[in-house]
mmCIF file of C-alpha atoms and ligand atoms in Angstrom:
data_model
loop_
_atom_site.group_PDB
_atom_site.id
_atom_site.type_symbol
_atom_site.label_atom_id
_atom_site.label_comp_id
_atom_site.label_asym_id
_atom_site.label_seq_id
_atom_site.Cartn_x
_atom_site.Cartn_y
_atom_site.Cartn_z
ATOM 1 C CA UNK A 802 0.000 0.000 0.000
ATOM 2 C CA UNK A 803 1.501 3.515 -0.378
ATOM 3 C CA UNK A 804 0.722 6.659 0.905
ATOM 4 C CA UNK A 805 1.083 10.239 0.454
ATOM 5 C CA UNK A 806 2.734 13.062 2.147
ATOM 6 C CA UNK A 807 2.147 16.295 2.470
ATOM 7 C CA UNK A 808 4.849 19.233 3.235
ATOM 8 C CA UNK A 809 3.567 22.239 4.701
ATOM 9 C CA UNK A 810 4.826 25.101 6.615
ATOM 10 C CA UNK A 811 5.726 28.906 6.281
ATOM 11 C CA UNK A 812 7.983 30.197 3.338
ATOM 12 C CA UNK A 813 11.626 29.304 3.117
ATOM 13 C CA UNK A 814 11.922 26.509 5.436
ATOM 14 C CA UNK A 815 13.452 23.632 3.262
ATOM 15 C CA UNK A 816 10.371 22.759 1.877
ATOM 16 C CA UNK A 817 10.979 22.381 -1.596
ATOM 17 C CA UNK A 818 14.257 21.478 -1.233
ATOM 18 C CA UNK A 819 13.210 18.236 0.607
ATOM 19 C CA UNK A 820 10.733 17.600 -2.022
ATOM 20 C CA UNK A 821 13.447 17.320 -4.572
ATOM 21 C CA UNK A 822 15.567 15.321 -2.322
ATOM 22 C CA UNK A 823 12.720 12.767 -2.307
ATOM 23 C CA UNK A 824 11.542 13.408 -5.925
ATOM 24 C CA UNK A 825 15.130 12.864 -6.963
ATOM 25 C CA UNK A 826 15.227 15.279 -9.693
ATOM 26 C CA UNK A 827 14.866 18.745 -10.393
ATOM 27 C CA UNK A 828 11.417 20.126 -10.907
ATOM 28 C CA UNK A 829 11.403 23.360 -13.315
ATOM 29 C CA UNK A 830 9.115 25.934 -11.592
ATOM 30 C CA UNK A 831 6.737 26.393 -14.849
ATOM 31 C CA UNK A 832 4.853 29.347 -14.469
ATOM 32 C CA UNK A 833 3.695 29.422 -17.570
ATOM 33 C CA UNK A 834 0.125 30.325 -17.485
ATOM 34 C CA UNK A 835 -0.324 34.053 -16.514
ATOM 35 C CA UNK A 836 -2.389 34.486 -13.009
ATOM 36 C CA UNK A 837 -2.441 30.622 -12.218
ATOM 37 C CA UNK A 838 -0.752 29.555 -9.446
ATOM 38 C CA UNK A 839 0.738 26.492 -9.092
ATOM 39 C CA UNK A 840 0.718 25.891 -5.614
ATOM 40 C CA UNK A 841 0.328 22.638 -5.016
ATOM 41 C CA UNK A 842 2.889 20.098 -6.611
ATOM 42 C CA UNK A 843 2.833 16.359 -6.371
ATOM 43 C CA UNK A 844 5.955 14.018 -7.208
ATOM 44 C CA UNK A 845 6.704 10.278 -6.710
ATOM 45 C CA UNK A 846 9.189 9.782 -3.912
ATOM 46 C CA UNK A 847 11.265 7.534 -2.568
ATOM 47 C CA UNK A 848 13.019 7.055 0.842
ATOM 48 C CA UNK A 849 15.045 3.636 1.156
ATOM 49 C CA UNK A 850 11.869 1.022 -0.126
ATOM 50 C CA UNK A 851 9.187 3.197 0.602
ATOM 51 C CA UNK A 852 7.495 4.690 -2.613
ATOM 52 C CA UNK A 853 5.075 6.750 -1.775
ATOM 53 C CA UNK A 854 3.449 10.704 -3.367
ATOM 54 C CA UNK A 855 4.756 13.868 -1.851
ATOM 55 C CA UNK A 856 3.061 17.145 -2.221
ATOM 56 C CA UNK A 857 4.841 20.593 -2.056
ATOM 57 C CA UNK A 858 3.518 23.225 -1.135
ATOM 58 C CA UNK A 859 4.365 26.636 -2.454
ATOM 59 C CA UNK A 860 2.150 29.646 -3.299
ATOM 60 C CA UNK A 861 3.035 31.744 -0.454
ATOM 61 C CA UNK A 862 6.041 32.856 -0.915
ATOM 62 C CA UNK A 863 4.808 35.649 -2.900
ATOM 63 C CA UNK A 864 2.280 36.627 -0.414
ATOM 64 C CA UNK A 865 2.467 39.875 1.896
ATOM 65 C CA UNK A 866 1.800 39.586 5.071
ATOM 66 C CA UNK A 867 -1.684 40.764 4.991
ATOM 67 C CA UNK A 868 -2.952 38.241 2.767
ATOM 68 C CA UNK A 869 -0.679 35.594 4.001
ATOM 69 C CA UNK A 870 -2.668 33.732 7.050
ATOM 70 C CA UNK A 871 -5.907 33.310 4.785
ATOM 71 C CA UNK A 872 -4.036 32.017 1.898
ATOM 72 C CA UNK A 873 -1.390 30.183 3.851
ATOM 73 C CA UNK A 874 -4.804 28.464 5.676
ATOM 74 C CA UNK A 875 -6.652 27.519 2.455
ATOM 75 C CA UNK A 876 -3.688 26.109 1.128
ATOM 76 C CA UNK A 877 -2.414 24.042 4.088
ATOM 77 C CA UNK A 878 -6.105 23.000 4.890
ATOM 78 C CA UNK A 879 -6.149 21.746 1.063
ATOM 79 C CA UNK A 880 -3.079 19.762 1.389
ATOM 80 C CA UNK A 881 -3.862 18.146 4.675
ATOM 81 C CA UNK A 882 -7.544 16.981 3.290
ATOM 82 C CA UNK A 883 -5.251 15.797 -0.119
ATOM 83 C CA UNK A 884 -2.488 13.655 2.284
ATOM 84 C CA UNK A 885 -1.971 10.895 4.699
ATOM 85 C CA UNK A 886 0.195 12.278 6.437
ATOM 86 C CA UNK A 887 1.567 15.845 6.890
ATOM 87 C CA UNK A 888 5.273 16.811 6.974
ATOM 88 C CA UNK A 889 5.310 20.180 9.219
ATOM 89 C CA UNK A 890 8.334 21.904 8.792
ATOM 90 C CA UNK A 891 10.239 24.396 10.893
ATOM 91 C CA UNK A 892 13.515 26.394 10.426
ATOM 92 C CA UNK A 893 15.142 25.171 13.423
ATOM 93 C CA UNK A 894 18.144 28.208 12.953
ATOM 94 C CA UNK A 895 15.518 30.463 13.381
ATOM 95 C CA UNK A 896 13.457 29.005 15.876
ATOM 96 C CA UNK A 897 9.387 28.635 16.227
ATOM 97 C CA UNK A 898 7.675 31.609 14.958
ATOM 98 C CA UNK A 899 4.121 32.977 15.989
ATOM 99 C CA UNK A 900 3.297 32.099 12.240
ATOM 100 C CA UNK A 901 4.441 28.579 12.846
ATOM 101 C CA UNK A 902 2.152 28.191 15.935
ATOM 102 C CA UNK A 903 -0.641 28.930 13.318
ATOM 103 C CA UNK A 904 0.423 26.107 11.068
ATOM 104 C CA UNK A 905 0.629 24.070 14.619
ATOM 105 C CA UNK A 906 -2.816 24.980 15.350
ATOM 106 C CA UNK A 907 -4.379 24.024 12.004
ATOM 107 C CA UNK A 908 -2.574 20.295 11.675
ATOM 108 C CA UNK A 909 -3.531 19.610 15.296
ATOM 109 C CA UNK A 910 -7.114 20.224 14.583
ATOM 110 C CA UNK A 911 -7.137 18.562 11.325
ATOM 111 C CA UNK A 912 -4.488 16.297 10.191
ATOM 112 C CA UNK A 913 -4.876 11.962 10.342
ATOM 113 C CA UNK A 914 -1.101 11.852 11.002
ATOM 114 C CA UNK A 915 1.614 14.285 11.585
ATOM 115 C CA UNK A 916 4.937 14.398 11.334
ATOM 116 C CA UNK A 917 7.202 17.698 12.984
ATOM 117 C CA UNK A 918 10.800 18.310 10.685
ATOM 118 C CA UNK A 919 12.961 20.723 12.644
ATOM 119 C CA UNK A 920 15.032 21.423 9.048
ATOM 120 C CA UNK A 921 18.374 23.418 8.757
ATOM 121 C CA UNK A 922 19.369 21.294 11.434
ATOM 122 C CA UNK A 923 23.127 20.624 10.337
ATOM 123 C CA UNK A 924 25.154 22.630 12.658
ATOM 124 C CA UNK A 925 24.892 23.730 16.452
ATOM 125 C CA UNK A 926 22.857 27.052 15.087
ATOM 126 C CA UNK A 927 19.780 24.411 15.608
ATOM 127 C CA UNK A 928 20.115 22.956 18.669
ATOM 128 C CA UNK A 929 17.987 25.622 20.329
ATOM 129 C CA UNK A 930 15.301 25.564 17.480
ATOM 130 C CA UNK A 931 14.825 21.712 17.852
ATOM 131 C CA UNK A 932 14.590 21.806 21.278
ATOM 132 C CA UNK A 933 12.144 24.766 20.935
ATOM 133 C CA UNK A 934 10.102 22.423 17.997
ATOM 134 C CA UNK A 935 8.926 20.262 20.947
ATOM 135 C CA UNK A 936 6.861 23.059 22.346
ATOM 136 C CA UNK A 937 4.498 22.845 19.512
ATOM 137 C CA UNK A 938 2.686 19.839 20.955
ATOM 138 C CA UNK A 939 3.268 17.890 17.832
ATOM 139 C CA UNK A 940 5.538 15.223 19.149
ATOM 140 C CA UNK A 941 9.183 14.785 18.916
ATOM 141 C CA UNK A 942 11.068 16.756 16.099
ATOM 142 C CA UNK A 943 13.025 15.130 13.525
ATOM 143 C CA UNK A 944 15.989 17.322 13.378
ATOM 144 C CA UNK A 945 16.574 17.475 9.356
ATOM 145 C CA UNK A 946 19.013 19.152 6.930
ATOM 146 C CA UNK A 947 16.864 18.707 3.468
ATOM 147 C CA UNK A 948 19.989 20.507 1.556
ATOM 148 C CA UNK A 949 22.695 18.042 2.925
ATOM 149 C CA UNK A 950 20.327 14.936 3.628
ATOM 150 C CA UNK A 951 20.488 14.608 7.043
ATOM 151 C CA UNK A 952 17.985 13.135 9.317
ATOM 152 C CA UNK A 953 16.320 11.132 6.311
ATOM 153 C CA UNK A 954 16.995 7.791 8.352
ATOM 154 C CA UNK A 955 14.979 9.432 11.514
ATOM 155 C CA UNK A 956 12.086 10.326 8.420
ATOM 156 C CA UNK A 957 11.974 7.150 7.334
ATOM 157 C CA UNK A 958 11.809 5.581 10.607
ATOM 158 C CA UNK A 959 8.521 8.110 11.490
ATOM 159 C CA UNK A 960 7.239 7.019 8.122
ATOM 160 C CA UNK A 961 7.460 3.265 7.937
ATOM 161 C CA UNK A 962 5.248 2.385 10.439
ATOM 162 C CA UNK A 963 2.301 4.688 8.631
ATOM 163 C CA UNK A 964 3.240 3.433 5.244
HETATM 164 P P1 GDP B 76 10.388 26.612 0.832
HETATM 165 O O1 GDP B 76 9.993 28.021 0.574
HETATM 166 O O2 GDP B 76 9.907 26.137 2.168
HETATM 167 O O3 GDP B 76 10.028 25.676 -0.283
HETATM 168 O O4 GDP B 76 11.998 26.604 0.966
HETATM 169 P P2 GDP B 76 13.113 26.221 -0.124
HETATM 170 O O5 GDP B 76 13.223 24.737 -0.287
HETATM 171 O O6 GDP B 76 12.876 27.016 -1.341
HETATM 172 O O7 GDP B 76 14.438 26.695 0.646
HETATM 173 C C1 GDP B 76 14.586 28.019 1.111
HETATM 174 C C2 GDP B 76 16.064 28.290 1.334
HETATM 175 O O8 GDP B 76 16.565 27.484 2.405
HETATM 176 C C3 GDP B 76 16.936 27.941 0.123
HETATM 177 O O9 GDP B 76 17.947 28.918 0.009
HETATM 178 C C4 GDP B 76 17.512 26.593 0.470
HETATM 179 O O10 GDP B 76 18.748 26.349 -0.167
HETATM 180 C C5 GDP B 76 17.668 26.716 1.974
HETATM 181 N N1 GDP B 76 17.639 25.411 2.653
HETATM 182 C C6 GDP B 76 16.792 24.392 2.462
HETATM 183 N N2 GDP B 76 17.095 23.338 3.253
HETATM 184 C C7 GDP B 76 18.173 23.706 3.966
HETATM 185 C C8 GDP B 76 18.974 23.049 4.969
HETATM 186 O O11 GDP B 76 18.759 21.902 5.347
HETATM 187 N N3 GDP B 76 19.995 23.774 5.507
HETATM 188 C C9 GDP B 76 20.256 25.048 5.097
HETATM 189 N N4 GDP B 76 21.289 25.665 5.698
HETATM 190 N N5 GDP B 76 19.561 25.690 4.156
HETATM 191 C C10 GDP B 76 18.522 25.027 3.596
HETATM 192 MG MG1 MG B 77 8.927 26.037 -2.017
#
């Protein structure tokens, strides 16, 4: 059986950059239909034997801040509904952020299964974020570097037992 997998959390976390880790190859950004955004993208991924779909999630990253929370809500609400499981991800150099505790509150209320990244994690700039990540009530943190592909044993181990 496989499964899919959602990644959601605020601009510039790692996001994308773990999705192509899993996807395995580069994904163009095609934005080649004036006023459409594309802000959901799904890939097949694999981690060790598990195959499985992963959905990015971008959109935002053009957003100010006023129309941020509503669109950042639709979209994560649309991807959790889509997924199995949602990948939340933090930037654990900069720490939890008040719009992360949104994101926090929304997968609590709403997600099957979820899974808390703590990415950027290479280094000792992160210790205090992953620490912090546990405060979000969303278990233990998987402390993650998406760019240098670290921590993708501890994802696999959250993952296998859900797969
Ligand atoms: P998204 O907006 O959440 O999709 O974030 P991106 O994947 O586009 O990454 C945002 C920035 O963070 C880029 O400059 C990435 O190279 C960088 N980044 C992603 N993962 C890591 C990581 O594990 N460590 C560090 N130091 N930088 C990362
Ligand atoms: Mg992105």
């Amino acid at each position: 059986m496989t499964f899919s997998l959602a990644i959601v959390g605020r601009p510039n976390v790692g996001k994308s950059t773990l999705f192509n880790r899993l996807v395995g190859k580069r994904l163009a950004l095609v934005d080649d239909q004036p006023g459409v955004t594309r802000d959901l993208r799904e890939g097949d991924a694999r981690l060790a034997d598990l195959r499985f779909t992963v959905i990015d999630t971008a959109g935002l990253e053009d957003a100010t801040d006023d129309s941020l929370q509503g669109r950042m809500r639709r979209l994560t609400e649309r991807a959790v509904d889509m997924a199995d499981i949602c990948l939340f991800m933090i930037d654990a150099r900069v720490g939890v952020t008040p719009v992360d505790e949104i994101f926090a509150e929304i997968l609590r209320k709403r997600a099957k299964h979820v899974i808390l990244a703590a990415n950027k994690g290479e280094g000792s700039a992160a210790d205090a974020g992953v620490l912090e990540a546990w405060g979000l009530g969303l278990g233990e943190p998987i402390r993650l570097s998406a760019e240098h592909g670290e921590g993708m044993n501890d994802l696999y181990v959250q993952l296998l037992p859900l797969s």
